Coordinates of C-alpha atoms in Angstrom, one line a residue:
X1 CA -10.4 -32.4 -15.3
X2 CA -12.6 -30.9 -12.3
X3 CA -10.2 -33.7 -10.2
X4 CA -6.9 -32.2 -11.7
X5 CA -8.4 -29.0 -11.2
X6 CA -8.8 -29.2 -7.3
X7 CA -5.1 -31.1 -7.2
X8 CA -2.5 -29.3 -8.4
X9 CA -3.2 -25.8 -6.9
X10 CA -3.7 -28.2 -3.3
X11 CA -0.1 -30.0 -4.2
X12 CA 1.4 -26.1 -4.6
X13 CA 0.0 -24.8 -1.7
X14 CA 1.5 -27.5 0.1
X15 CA 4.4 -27.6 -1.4
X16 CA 4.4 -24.0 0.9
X17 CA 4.9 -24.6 3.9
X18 CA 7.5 -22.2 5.7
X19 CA 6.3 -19.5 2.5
X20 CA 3.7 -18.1 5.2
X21 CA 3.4 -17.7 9.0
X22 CA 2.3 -20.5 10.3
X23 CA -1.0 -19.6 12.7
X24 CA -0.4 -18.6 16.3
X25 CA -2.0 -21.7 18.3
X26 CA -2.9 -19.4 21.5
X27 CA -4.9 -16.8 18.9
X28 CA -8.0 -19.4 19.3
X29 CA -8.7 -22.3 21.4
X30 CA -6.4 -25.3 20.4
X31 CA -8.7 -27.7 20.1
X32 CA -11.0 -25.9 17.5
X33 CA -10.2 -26.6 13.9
X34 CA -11.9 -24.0 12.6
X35 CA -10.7 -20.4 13.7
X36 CA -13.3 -18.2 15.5
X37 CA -15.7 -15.8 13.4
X38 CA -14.9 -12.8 15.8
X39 CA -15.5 -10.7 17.4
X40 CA -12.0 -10.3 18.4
X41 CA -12.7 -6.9 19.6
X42 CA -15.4 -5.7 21.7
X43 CA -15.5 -3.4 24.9
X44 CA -17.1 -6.6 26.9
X45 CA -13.6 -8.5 26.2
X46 CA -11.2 -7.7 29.4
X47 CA -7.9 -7.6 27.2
X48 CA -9.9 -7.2 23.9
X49 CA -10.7 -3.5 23.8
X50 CA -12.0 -1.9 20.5
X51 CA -9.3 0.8 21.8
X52 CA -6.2 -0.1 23.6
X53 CA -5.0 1.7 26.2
X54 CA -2.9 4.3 25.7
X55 CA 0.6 3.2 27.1
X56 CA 2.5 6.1 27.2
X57 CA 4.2 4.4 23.4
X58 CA 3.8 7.6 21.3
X59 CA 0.7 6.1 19.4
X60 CA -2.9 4.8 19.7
X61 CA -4.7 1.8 17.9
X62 CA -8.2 1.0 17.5
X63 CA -10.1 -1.9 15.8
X64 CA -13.0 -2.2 13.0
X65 CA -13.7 -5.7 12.2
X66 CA -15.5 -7.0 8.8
X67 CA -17.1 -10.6 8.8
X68 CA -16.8 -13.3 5.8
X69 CA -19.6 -11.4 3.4
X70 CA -17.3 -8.2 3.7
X71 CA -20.1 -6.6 6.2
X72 CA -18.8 -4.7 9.5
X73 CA -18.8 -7.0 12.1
X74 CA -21.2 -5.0 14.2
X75 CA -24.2 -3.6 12.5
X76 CA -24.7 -1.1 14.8
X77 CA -20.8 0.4 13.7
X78 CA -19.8 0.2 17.9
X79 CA -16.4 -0.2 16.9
X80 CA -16.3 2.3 13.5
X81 CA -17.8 4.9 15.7
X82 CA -15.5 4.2 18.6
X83 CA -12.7 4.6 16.0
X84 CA -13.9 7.7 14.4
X85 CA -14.1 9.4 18.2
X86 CA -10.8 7.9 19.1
X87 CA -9.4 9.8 16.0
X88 CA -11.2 13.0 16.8
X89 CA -9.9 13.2 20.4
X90 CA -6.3 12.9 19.7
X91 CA -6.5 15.7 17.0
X92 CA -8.3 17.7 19.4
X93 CA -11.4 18.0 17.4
X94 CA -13.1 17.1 20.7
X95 CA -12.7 17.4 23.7
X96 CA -12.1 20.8 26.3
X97 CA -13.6 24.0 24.8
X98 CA -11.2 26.3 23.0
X99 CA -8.3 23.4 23.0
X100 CA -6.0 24.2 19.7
X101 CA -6.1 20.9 17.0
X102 CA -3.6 18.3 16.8
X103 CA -1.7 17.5 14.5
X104 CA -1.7 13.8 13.8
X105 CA -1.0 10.9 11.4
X106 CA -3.9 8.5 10.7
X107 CA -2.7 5.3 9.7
X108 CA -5.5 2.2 8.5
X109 CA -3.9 -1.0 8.0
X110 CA -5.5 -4.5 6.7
X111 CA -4.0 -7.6 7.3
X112 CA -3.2 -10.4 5.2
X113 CA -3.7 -14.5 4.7
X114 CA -3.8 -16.0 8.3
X115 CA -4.2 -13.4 10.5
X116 CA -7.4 -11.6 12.0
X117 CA -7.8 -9.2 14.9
X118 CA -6.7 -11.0 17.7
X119 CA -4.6 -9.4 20.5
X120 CA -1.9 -11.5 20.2
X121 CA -2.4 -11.9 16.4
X122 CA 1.1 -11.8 14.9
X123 CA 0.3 -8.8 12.4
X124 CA -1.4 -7.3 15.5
X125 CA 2.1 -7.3 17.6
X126 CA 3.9 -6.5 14.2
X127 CA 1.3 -3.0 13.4
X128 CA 2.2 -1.9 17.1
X129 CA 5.8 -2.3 16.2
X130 CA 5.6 0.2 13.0
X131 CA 3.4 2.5 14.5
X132 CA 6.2 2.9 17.3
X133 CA 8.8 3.1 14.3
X134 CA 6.9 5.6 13.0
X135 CA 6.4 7.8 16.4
X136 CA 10.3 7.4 16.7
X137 CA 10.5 9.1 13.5
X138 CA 8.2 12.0 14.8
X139 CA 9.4 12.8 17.8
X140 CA 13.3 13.7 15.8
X141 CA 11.4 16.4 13.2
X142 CA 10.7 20.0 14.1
X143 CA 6.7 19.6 14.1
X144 CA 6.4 16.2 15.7
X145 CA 2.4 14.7 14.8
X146 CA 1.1 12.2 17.4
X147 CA 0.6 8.8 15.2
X148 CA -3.3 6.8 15.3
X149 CA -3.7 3.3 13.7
X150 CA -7.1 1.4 12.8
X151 CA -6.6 -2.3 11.9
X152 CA -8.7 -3.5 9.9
X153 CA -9.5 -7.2 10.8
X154 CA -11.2 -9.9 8.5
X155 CA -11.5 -13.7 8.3
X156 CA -7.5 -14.2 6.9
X157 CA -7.6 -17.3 9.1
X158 CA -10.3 -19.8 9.0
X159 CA -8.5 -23.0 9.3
X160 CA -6.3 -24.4 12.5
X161 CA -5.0 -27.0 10.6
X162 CA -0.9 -26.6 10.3
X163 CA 0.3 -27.5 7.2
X164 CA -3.5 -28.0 5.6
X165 CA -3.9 -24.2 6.8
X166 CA -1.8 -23.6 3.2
X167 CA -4.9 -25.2 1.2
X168 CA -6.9 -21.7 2.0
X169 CA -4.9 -19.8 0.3
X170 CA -8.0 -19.4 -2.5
X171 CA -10.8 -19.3 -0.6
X172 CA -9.3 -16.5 1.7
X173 CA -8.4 -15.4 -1.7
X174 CA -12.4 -14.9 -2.7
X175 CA -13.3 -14.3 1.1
X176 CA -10.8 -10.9 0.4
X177 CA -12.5 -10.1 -3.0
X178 CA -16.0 -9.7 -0.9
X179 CA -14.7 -7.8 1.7
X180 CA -13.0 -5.5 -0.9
X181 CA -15.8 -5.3 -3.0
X182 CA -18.9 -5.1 -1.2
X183 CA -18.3 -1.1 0.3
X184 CA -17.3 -1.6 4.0
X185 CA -13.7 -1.2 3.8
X186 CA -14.5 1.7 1.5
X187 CA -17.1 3.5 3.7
X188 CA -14.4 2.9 6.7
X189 CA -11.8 4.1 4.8
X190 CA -13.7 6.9 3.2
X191 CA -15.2 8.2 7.0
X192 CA -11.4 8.5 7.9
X193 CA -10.2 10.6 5.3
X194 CA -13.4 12.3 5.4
X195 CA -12.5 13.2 9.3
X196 CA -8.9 13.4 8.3
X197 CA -9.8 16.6 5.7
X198 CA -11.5 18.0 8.9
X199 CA -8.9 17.9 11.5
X200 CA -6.9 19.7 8.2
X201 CA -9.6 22.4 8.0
X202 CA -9.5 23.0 11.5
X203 CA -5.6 23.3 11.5
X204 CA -4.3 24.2 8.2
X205 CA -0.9 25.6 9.9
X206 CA 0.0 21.7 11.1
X207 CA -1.7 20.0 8.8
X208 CA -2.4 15.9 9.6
X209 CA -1.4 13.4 7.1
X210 CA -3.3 9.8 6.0
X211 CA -1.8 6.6 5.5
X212 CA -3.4 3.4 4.1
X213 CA -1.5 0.1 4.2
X214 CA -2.1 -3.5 3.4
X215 CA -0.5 -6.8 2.7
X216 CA -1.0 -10.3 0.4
X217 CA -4.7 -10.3 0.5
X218 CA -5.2 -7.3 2.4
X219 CA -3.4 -5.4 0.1
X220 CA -6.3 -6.6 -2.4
X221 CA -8.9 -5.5 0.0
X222 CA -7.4 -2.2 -0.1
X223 CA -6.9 -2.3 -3.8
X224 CA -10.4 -3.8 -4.5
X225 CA -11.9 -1.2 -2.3
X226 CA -9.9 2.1 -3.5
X227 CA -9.1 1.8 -7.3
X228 CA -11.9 3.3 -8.6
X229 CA -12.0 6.2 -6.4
X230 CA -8.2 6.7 -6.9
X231 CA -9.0 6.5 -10.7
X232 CA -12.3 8.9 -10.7
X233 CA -10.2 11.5 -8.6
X234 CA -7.1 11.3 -10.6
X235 CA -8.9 11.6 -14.0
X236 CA -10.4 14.7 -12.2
X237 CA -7.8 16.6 -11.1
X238 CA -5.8 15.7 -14.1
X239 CA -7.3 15.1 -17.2
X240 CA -8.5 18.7 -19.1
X241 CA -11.9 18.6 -21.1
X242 CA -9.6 19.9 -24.3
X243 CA -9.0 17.6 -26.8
X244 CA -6.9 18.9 -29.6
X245 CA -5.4 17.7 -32.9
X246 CA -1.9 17.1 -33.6
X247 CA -0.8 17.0 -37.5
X248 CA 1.9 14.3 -38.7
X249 CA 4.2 13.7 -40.8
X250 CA 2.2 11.2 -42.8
X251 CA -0.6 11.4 -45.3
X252 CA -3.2 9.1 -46.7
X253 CA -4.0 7.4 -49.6
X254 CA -5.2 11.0 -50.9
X255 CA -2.7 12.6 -50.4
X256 CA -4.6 14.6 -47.1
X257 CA -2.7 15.2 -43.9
X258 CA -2.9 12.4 -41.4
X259 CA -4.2 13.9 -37.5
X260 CA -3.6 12.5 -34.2
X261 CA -6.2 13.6 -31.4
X262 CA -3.8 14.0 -28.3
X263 CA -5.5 14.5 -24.7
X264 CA -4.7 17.8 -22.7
X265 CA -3.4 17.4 -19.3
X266 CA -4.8 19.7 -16.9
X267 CA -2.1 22.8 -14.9
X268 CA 0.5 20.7 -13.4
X269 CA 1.4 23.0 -10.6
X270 CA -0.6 21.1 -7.8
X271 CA 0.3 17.6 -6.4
X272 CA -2.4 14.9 -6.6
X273 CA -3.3 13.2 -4.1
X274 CA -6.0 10.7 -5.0
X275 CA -7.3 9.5 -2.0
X276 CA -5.5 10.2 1.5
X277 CA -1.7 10.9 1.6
X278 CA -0.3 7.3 0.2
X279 CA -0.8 4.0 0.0
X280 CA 1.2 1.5 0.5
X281 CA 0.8 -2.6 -0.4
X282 CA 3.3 -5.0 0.2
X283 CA 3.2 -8.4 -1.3
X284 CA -0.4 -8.3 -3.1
X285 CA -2.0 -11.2 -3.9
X286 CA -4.1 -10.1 -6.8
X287 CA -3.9 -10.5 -10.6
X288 CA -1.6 -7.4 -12.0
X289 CA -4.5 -7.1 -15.1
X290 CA -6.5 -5.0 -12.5
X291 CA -3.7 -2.3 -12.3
X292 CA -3.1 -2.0 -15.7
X293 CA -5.6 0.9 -16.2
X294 CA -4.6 3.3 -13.3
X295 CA -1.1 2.6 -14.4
X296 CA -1.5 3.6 -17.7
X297 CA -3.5 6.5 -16.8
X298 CA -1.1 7.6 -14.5
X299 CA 1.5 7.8 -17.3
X300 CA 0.0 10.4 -19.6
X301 CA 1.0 13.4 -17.9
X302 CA 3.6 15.1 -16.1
X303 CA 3.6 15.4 -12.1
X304 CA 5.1 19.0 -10.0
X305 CA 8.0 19.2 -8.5
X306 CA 6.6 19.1 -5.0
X307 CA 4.4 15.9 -6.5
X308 CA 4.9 12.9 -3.6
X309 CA 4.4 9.3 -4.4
X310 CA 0.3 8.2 -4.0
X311 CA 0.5 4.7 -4.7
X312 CA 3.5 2.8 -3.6
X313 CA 3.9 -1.5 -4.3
X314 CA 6.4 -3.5 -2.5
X315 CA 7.1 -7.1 -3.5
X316 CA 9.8 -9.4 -2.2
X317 CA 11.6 -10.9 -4.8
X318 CA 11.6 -14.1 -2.6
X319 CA 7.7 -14.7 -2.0
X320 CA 7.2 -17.8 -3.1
X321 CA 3.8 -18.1 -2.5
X322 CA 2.9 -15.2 -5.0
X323 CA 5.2 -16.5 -7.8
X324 CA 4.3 -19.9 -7.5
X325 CA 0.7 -20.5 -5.5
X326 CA -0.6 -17.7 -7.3
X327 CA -0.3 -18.3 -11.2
X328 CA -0.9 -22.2 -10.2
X329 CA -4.9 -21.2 -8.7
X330 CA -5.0 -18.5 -11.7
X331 CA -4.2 -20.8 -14.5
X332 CA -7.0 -23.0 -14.0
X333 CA -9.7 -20.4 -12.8
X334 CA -8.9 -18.3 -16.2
X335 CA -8.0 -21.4 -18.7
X336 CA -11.1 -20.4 -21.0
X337 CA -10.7 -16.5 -21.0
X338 CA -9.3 -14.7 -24.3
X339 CA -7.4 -12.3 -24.9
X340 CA -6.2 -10.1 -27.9
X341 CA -3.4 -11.0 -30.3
X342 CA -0.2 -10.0 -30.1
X343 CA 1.9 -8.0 -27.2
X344 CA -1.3 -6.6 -25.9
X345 CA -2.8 -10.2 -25.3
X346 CA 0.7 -11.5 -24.1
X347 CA 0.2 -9.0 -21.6
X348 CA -3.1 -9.5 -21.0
X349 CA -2.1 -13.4 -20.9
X350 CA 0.7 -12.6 -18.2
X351 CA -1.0 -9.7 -16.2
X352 CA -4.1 -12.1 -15.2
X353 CA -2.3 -15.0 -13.7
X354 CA 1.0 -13.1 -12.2
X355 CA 0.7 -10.4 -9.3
X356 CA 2.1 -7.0 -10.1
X357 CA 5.7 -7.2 -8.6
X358 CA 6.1 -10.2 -10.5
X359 CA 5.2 -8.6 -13.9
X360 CA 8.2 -6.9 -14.6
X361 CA 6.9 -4.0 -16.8
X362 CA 5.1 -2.8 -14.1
X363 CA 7.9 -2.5 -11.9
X364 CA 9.0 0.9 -11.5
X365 CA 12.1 0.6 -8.3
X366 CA 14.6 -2.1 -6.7
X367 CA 14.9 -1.4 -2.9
X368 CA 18.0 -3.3 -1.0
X369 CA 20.6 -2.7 1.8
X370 CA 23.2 -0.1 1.4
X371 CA 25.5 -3.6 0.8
X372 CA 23.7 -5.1 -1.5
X373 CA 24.2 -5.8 -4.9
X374 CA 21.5 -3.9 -6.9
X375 CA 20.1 -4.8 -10.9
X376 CA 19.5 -1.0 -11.1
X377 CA 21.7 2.1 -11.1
X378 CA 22.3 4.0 -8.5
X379 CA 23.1 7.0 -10.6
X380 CA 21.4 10.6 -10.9
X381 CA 20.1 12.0 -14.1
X382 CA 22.7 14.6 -15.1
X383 CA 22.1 18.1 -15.5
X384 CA 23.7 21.1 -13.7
X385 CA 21.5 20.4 -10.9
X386 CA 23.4 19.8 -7.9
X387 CA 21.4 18.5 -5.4
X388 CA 20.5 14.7 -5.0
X389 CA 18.6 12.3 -2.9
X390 CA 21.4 10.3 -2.2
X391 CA 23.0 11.1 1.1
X392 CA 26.3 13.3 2.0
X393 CA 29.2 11.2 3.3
X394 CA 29.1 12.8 6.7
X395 CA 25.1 12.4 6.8
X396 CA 23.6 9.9 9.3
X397 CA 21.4 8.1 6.3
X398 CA 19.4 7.3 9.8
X399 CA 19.1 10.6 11.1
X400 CA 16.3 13.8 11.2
X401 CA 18.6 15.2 9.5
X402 CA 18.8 13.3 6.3
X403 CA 14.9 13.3 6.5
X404 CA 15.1 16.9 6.1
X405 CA 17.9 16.8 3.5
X406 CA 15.4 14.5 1.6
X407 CA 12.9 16.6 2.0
X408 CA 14.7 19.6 1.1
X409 CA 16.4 18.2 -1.9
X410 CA 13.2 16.7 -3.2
X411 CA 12.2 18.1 -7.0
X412 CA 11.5 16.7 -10.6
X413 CA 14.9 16.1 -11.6
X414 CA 16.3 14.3 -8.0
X415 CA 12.9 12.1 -7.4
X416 CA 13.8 10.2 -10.8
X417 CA 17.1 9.3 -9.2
X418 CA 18.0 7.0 -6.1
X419 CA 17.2 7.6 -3.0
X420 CA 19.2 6.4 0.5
X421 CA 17.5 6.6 3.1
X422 CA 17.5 4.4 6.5
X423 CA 20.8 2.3 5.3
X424 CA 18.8 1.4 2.1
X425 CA 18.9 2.5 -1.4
X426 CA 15.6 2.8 -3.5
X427 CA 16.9 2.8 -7.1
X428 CA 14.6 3.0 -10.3
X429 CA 14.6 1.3 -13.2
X430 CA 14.8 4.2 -15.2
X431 CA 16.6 7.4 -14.0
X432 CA 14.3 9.7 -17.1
X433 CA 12.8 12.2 -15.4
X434 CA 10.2 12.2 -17.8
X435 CA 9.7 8.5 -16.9
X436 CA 8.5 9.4 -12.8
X437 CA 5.0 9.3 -12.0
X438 CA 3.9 9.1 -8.3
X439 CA 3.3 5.4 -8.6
X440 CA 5.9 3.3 -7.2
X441 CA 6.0 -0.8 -8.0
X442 CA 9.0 -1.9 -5.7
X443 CA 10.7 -5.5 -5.8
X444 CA 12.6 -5.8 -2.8
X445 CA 15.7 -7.9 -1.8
X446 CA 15.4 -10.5 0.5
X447 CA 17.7 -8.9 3.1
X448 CA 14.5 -6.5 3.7
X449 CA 11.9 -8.6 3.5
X450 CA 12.5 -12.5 2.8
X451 CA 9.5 -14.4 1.5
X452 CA 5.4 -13.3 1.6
X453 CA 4.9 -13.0 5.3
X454 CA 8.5 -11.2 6.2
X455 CA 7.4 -8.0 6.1
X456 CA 7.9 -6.9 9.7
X457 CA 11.5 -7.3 10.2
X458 CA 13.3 -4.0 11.8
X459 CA 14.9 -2.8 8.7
X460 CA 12.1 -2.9 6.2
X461 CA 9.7 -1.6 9.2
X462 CA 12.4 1.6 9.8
X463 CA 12.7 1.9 5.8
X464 CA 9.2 2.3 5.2
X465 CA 8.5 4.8 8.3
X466 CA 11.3 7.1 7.2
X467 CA 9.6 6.6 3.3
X468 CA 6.4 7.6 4.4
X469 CA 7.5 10.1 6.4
X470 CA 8.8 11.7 3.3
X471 CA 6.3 11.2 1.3
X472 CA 4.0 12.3 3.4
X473 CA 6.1 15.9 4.1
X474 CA 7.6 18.7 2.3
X475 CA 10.1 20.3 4.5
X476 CA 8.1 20.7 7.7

């Protein structure tokens, strides 16, 4: 059994070859089977800087690395504190006396399976790519924000091995569980938004917004690191201490009234934001059982009309390597769990083996081309409302302009409908406005993003700077 064990989930992960980017050769040396440990980024390296140079692109980058055992790289946090001044300086929180703040958009990012911090990493090259997507976007909008990423690097690749490179798709799997886990990536995250709510209370009249990103199993890190503070917050800002009773229609044996006890959601008329602006994961690589809970909490109230998404999950509906690797290595390492009887255990059963795109009552959205053939309608809910997220016929869905009709147009009622934006349409599986929370789960045609490691290409990349862009924004 511990043979068949090792054997199948190898044959899978074989079986995936073209699934995932192949390792760039010229990232480490050649002859070296197993990749480098880092540091990929240090101020000693000539081309290696902790902070690139600033190249005139609209943008600046900077680097915090974490090591196999989830600890920062550098004890002495060299590079986090580089990062954290870098940040600082381009909102103007330091620097000449008397300067007025910046405005800026902080974006974190961590990486995925076989990739790391290199400089010619393929994520690397790809993060510089939407980061100049996203200062395109900026520079068309009235109050243009100068953009700041921080990659967050870890050991995604440890093997040089070509096709045997597939076979650590588990370990990488665990390696990403400890640097989620263990309170880095969460103390680097939580300094940034901590700074980030600074720079805001130093200029409240151009207020800076926070991004957090990651894919496959840096979308875990992210998830593993921020789900309990996105929780904790979201429980405080909505759940009310009142619990009341609610009479039914039924009685018991005795003949007494039955009574429900019903939770009281707290005043609605502020937008939660649970940690940062938004976060966004594309293809995870982690069992959808560890969402369940923050989904279902997010469902038991209503959300404001100037409510923003928080949380938003894309999957491909063609990553192999998550619908097939995945469940493989998950069947055997959960093979003596239980779980409860009925639905809730066939969910339970489901949930801990599949990833969250692929468990389709989490999924909330269908994104695809404009041309594309779509599962979900594109209609609006009807009422006598007459305005809609779905563009004008003479509207550039490209343009500043449609940004701002979005942003405009944006309420309870046209948020549960589809929105078109950036030649795509987001469509949702149900068009109830009592069905919208802020929590997107988003399976996404393969003309956006083909396969697990496709997540770069230019239409996707402009899709998602335009979607953060509005869901970072109300109409400034």
């Amino acid at each position: 059994m511990m043979r068949a064990t090792f054997v199948l989930p190898a044959i899978v992960a074989l079986s995936l070859v073209g699934c995932a980017t192949a390792p760039n050769a010229e990232r480490t040396n050649a002859n070296q089977l197993f990749a480098s440990a880092g540091p990929y980024r240090d101020n000693d390296l000539a081309d290696n800087k902790i902070i690139e140079p600033d190249e005139n692109k609209g943008y600046r980058l900077g680097f915090v690395e974490f090591d196999e055992q989830g600890w920062l790289l550098y004890p002495s946090q060299r590079q986090l504190l580089q990062v954290q001044h870098l940040v600082a300086r381009e909102a103007r929180l330091v620097g000449a006396p008397g300067q007025r703040p910046n405005g800026i958009i902080l974006v974190a990012f961590v990486h995925g399976w076989q990739h790391n911090a290199a400089r010619d990493d393929a994520n690397v090259e790809s993060f510089r790519n939407l980061l100049a997507e996203m200062a395109r976007v900026e520079r068309g909008l009235p109050v243009p924000r100068k953009i700041v990423g921080v990659y967050l690097g870890w050991p995604g690749l440890s093997l040089n091995a070509g096709v045997l490179t597939n076979l650590t798709f588990y370990s990488r799997k665990n390696t990403g569980d400890r640097v989620g886990y263990y309170g880095g990536v969460t103390d680097v995250l939580g300094r940034l938004e901590k700074l980030h709510n600074e720079i805001n209370d130093a200029n409240p009249q151009n207020r800076s917004y926070y991004v957090v990103a990651g894919h496959s199993f840096g979308a875990q890190v992210v998830y593993n690191s921020l789900a309990n503070v996105v929780t904790q917050r979201l429980v405080e800002a909505r759940i009310s201490a009142d619990i009341k009773l609610h009479r039914t229609k039924d009685t018991d044996v005795s003949g007494n009234n039955v009574f429900t006890v019903r939770q009281v959601a707290s005043p609605n008329d502020k937008p939660v934001k649970p940690f940062g602006d938004l976060i966004v994961l594309v293809n995870p690589a982690f069992e959808a059982a560890r969402y369940h809970n923050l989904k279902t909490l997010s469902e038991q109230f209503p959300y404001p009309d100037a409510q923003r998404p928080v949380l938003a999950i894309f999957g491909s509906e063609t990553d192999k390597a998550t619908k097939l690797a995945f469940p493989a290595g998950r069947f055997f390492s959960t093979m003596f769990q239980r779980y409860r009887d009925g639905e809730p255990g066939r969910e339970q059963a489901w949930s801990n083996v599949h990833t969250i795109p692929w468990t389709d009552r989490y999924v909330t959205h269908q994104l695809g081309k404009t041309s594309d053939t779509l599962e979900f309608s594109r209609s609006q809910p009807t009422s006598q409302n007459q305005k809609s997220l779905v563009r004008a016929p003479n509207v550039d869905s490209n343009s500043p302009a449609r940004l701002r009709e979005v942003m405009v147009n944006w309420d309870a009622e046209t948020r549960a409908g589809a929105l078109e934006l950036a030649d795509c349409f987001l469509v949702p599986k149900h068009t109830a406005v009592a069905s919208w929370t802020p929590f997107y789960v988003v399976k996404v045609k393969p003309s956006l993003v083909d396969g697990h490691s496709d997540i770069w290409r230019a239409e996707f990349r402009n899709f998602l700077a335009q979607f953060i862009t509005i869901s970072l924004r109300h109409t400034d």
